[in-house]
Amino acid sequence: QSVLTQPPSVSAAPGQKVTISCSGSSFNIGNNYVSWYQQLPGTAPKLLIYDNNKRPSGIPDRFSGSKSGTSATLGITGLQTGDEAEYYCGTWDSSLSVRFVFGTGTQVTVL
Amino acid sequence: EVQLVESGGGLVQPGGSLRLSCAASGFTFTNFGMSWIRQAPGKGLEWVSYISSNNSTMYHADSVKGRFTISRDSAKNSLYLQMNSLRAEDTALYYCARATTDTGGGSWFAPWGQGTLVTVSS
């Protein structure tokens, strides 16, 4: 059972925008930076966003991240069929012992 | 090109042991922490272990604490995961990933290897 909660799925038509929420607590998101990962079907996860809102080189600016309090959000604009994937948030957590935690994952479907 | 290649997965009986390896290339291995992350079939990501760049810090998930041990060999540019007392619930694709921590305290995993499959079954 993950301590970071994401919606199981979101969907939109090509060209539209989706947002994915990641809800945590003061033990994790509230006091740590958040990263986001994209996992295309059958492939290894890939870093999309780090330090809450920074994009690695090669990641288009259609992808954006933000954080407020104990929640983080990933936004995808100009949705493309190639964006269909599972998306995970992640951050360090210190509620029990020091550990890194991933969100429950969100499936993005392009209608 | 930064590359991580895992090996060592396979079929093992409950209670058995396995040692996973991750060969790193294309970057200065001693400058980065490393982690193991697993994904059970059809499930989400679960962080397993982390080791710092200089071996001074190691963390393990509660689910594997006391059974799994992460280590690294800088001379071989390799990361390892010794897995003992394996259980059916350890069945998963195991990824190694490079961990970056910046001066502000943020950390993230990139890149990831392609994974090695561990199946625990009798």
Short mmCIF file of C-alpha atoms in Angstrom, two decimals:
data_model
loop_
_atom_site.label_atom_id
_atom_site.label_comp_id
_atom_site.label_asym_id
_atom_site.label_seq_id
_atom_site.Cartn_x
_atom_site.Cartn_y
_atom_site.Cartn_z
CA GLN A 1 0.00 0.00 0.00
CA SER A 2 1.73 3.18 -1.22
CA VAL A 3 1.71 6.33 0.88
CA LEU A 4 1.42 8.44 -2.29
CA THR A 5 -2.02 8.37 -3.87
CA GLN A 6 -2.65 8.93 -7.57
CA PRO A 7 -5.85 8.56 -9.59
CA PRO A 8 -5.91 5.15 -11.31
CA SER A 9 -6.58 6.65 -14.73
CA VAL A 10 -7.07 9.87 -16.66
CA SER A 11 -7.99 10.35 -20.29
CA ALA A 12 -8.42 13.06 -22.88
CA ALA A 13 -8.52 13.55 -26.62
CA PRO A 14 -5.40 14.25 -28.67
CA GLY A 15 -4.25 17.83 -28.24
CA GLN A 16 -5.99 18.25 -24.93
CA LYS A 17 -4.49 18.57 -21.44
CA VAL A 18 -4.46 16.15 -18.52
CA THR A 19 -3.28 16.58 -14.96
CA ILE A 20 -2.25 13.83 -12.58
CA SER A 21 -2.31 14.44 -8.85
CA CYS A 22 -0.03 12.84 -6.28
CA SER A 23 -1.19 13.19 -2.69
CA GLY A 24 1.08 12.56 0.27
CA SER A 25 1.87 13.93 3.69
CA SER A 26 4.36 16.02 5.64
CA PHE A 27 6.51 12.90 5.94
CA ASN A 28 7.11 12.77 2.22
CA ILE A 29 5.93 15.36 -0.32
CA GLY A 30 5.55 18.06 2.32
CA ASN A 31 9.28 18.05 3.05
CA ASN A 32 10.94 16.56 0.00
CA TYR A 33 11.29 17.12 -3.72
CA VAL A 34 9.08 15.11 -6.08
CA SER A 35 10.07 13.33 -9.28
CA TRP A 36 7.82 11.90 -11.97
CA TYR A 37 8.37 8.85 -14.20
CA GLN A 38 6.77 7.66 -17.43
CA GLN A 39 6.52 3.95 -18.17
CA LEU A 40 5.52 3.12 -21.72
CA PRO A 41 4.08 -0.39 -22.21
CA GLY A 42 6.75 -3.06 -21.93
CA THR A 43 9.58 -0.65 -21.17
CA ALA A 44 11.56 0.59 -18.19
CA PRO A 45 10.44 3.79 -16.47
CA LYS A 46 11.92 7.07 -17.65
CA LEU A 47 12.46 10.27 -15.65
CA LEU A 48 10.11 13.07 -16.71
CA ILE A 49 10.35 15.64 -13.93
CA TYR A 50 12.76 16.12 -11.02
CA ASP A 51 12.96 18.62 -8.16
CA ASN A 52 9.18 19.16 -8.41
CA ASN A 53 9.22 21.05 -11.70
CA LYS A 54 12.46 20.59 -13.64
CA ARG A 55 12.66 18.73 -16.92
CA PRO A 56 15.71 16.66 -17.92
CA SER A 57 17.16 17.43 -21.33
CA GLY A 58 15.13 15.83 -24.06
CA ILE A 59 11.80 16.01 -22.23
CA PRO A 60 9.44 18.33 -24.13
CA ASP A 61 7.92 21.32 -22.37
CA ARG A 62 4.48 19.74 -22.83
CA PHE A 63 5.30 18.03 -19.54
CA SER A 64 5.28 20.14 -16.39
CA GLY A 65 5.35 19.58 -12.66
CA SER A 66 4.32 21.52 -9.61
CA LYS A 67 4.06 21.04 -5.86
CA SER A 68 1.93 22.66 -3.21
CA GLY A 69 1.99 21.57 0.41
CA THR A 70 1.64 17.80 0.55
CA SER A 71 0.52 17.33 -3.06
CA ALA A 72 2.22 17.37 -6.43
CA THR A 73 0.83 17.55 -9.94
CA LEU A 74 2.04 16.44 -13.35
CA GLY A 75 0.56 18.21 -16.36
CA ILE A 76 0.66 17.05 -19.95
CA THR A 77 -0.49 19.46 -22.65
CA GLY A 78 -0.94 18.82 -26.36
CA LEU A 79 -1.67 15.18 -25.60
CA GLN A 80 -0.30 12.70 -28.15
CA THR A 81 -0.97 9.01 -28.71
CA GLY A 82 2.64 8.36 -27.75
CA ASP A 83 1.88 9.71 -24.27
CA GLU A 84 -0.24 6.68 -23.46
CA ALA A 85 1.63 5.21 -20.52
CA GLU A 86 1.66 4.69 -16.78
CA TYR A 87 2.91 7.66 -14.76
CA TYR A 88 4.38 7.52 -11.25
CA CYS A 89 5.33 10.18 -8.76
CA GLY A 90 8.08 9.51 -6.21
CA THR A 91 9.83 11.06 -3.25
CA TRP A 92 11.63 10.21 -0.03
CA ASP A 93 9.55 9.34 3.03
CA SER A 94 10.52 9.35 6.69
CA SER A 95 7.32 8.25 8.38
CA LEU A 96 8.63 4.89 9.59
CA SER A 97 12.15 4.51 8.32
CA VAL A 98 14.00 6.31 5.55
CA ARG A 99 12.67 5.01 2.29
CA PHE A 100 11.82 6.17 -1.21
CA VAL A 101 8.17 5.81 -2.14
CA PHE A 102 6.40 5.73 -5.48
CA GLY A 103 2.82 6.70 -6.10
CA THR A 104 0.16 4.17 -6.98
CA GLY A 105 0.48 4.99 -10.66
CA THR A 106 -1.86 6.60 -13.20
CA GLN A 107 -2.73 5.22 -16.62
CA VAL A 108 -3.06 7.95 -19.24
CA THR A 109 -5.34 7.07 -22.15
CA VAL A 110 -5.58 9.16 -25.31
CA LEU A 111 -9.14 8.88 -26.60
CA GLU B 1 26.03 6.75 -23.48
CA VAL B 2 24.96 6.01 -19.93
CA GLN B 3 23.97 2.36 -19.67
CA LEU B 4 22.83 0.00 -16.92
CA VAL B 5 22.55 -3.71 -17.60
CA GLU B 6 21.07 -6.06 -15.02
CA SER B 7 21.69 -9.78 -14.79
CA GLY B 8 21.32 -12.67 -12.38
CA GLY B 9 17.56 -13.13 -12.35
CA GLY B 10 15.89 -16.50 -12.68
CA LEU B 11 13.65 -19.08 -11.07
CA VAL B 12 14.36 -19.87 -7.42
CA GLN B 13 12.49 -21.85 -4.78
CA PRO B 14 11.00 -20.16 -1.72
CA GLY B 15 13.67 -19.77 0.92
CA GLY B 16 16.41 -19.71 -1.69
CA SER B 17 18.97 -17.04 -2.57
CA LEU B 18 19.91 -15.07 -5.63
CA ARG B 19 22.45 -12.36 -6.40
CA LEU B 20 21.56 -9.68 -8.93
CA SER B 21 24.20 -7.62 -10.71
CA CYS B 22 24.03 -4.32 -12.55
CA ALA B 23 26.88 -3.31 -14.85
CA ALA B 24 27.21 0.46 -15.24
CA SER B 25 28.96 2.29 -18.07
CA GLY B 26 29.12 5.72 -19.65
CA PHE B 27 29.46 7.71 -16.42
CA THR B 28 31.71 8.04 -13.36
CA PHE B 29 30.23 5.31 -11.19
CA THR B 30 31.79 6.61 -7.98
CA ASN B 31 29.97 9.94 -8.29
CA PHE B 32 26.47 8.53 -8.01
CA GLY B 33 24.28 6.66 -5.58
CA MET B 34 22.43 3.65 -6.94
CA SER B 35 19.14 1.94 -6.25
CA TRP B 36 17.22 -1.24 -6.92
CA ILE B 37 13.53 -0.88 -7.75
CA ARG B 38 11.16 -3.73 -8.50
CA GLN B 39 7.84 -4.23 -10.22
CA ALA B 40 5.69 -7.28 -9.61
CA PRO B 41 3.78 -8.56 -12.66
CA GLY B 42 0.97 -6.12 -13.47
CA LYS B 43 1.74 -3.98 -10.43
CA GLY B 44 3.32 -0.62 -9.67
CA LEU B 45 6.85 0.37 -8.80
CA GLU B 46 8.34 -0.54 -5.43
CA TRP B 47 11.66 0.92 -4.28
CA VAL B 48 13.88 -1.79 -2.74
CA SER B 49 17.31 -0.45 -1.77
CA TYR B 50 19.68 2.51 -2.06
CA ILE B 51 23.43 2.83 -1.64
CA SER B 52 25.33 6.10 -1.61
CA SER B 53 28.22 6.92 -3.92
CA ASN B 54 30.85 6.23 -1.25
CA ASN B 55 29.18 3.16 0.32
CA SER B 56 28.60 5.07 3.57
CA THR B 57 24.81 5.00 3.48
CA MET B 58 22.44 2.17 2.66
CA TYR B 59 18.68 2.01 2.96
CA HIS B 60 16.36 -0.93 2.43
CA ALA B 61 12.60 -1.15 2.22
CA ASP B 62 10.97 -2.68 5.28
CA SER B 63 9.67 -5.51 3.10
CA VAL B 64 13.22 -6.73 2.40
CA LYS B 65 15.11 -5.55 5.46
CA GLY B 66 17.19 -8.35 6.96
CA ARG B 67 16.87 -10.46 3.80
CA PHE B 68 18.33 -8.30 1.02
CA THR B 69 21.67 -6.48 0.99
CA ILE B 70 22.76 -3.88 -1.52
CA SER B 71 26.45 -3.42 -2.33
CA ARG B 72 28.69 -1.98 -5.01
CA ASP B 73 32.16 -2.57 -6.45
CA SER B 74 33.70 0.59 -7.85
CA ALA B 75 36.57 -1.31 -9.44
CA LYS B 76 34.05 -3.24 -11.53
CA ASN B 77 31.53 -0.39 -11.96
CA SER B 78 28.91 -2.78 -10.65
CA LEU B 79 25.96 -2.78 -8.29
CA TYR B 80 24.68 -5.88 -6.55
CA LEU B 81 21.65 -7.11 -4.65
CA GLN B 82 22.08 -10.19 -2.51
CA MET B 83 18.64 -11.68 -1.92
CA ASN B 84 18.19 -14.34 0.77
CA SER B 85 15.15 -16.08 2.22
CA LEU B 86 13.20 -15.35 -0.93
CA ARG B 87 9.42 -15.39 -0.84
CA ALA B 88 6.75 -15.69 -3.51
CA GLU B 89 5.97 -12.00 -3.04
CA ASP B 90 9.52 -11.11 -4.11
CA THR B 91 8.63 -12.23 -7.66
CA ALA B 92 9.18 -9.16 -9.82
CA LEU B 93 11.20 -7.44 -12.52
CA TYR B 94 14.15 -5.86 -10.74
CA TYR B 95 15.53 -2.61 -12.14
CA CYS B 96 18.73 -0.89 -11.19
CA ALA B 97 18.74 2.88 -11.47
CA ARG B 98 21.28 5.64 -11.03
CA ALA B 99 20.39 8.02 -8.22
CA THR B 100 21.21 11.70 -8.40
CA THR B 101 20.98 13.97 -5.38
CA ASP B 102 21.49 17.70 -5.85
CA THR B 103 22.78 20.20 -3.34
CA GLY B 104 19.25 21.28 -2.53
CA GLY B 105 18.36 17.81 -1.37
CA GLY B 106 16.25 16.64 -4.28
CA SER B 107 16.95 13.21 -5.67
CA TRP B 108 15.75 11.22 -8.62
CA PHE B 109 16.40 8.04 -10.58
CA ALA B 110 17.75 8.16 -14.13
CA PRO B 111 18.47 6.21 -16.14
CA TRP B 112 17.01 2.80 -15.42
CA GLY B 113 18.20 -0.53 -16.76
CA GLN B 114 15.89 -2.88 -18.62
CA GLY B 115 15.44 -5.12 -15.60
CA THR B 116 16.04 -8.75 -14.69
CA LEU B 117 13.16 -11.06 -13.79
CA VAL B 118 13.13 -12.91 -10.49
CA THR B 119 10.55 -15.66 -10.04
CA VAL B 120 10.15 -17.31 -6.65
CA SER B 121 8.16 -20.50 -6.98
CA SER B 122 8.31 -24.17 -6.08
#
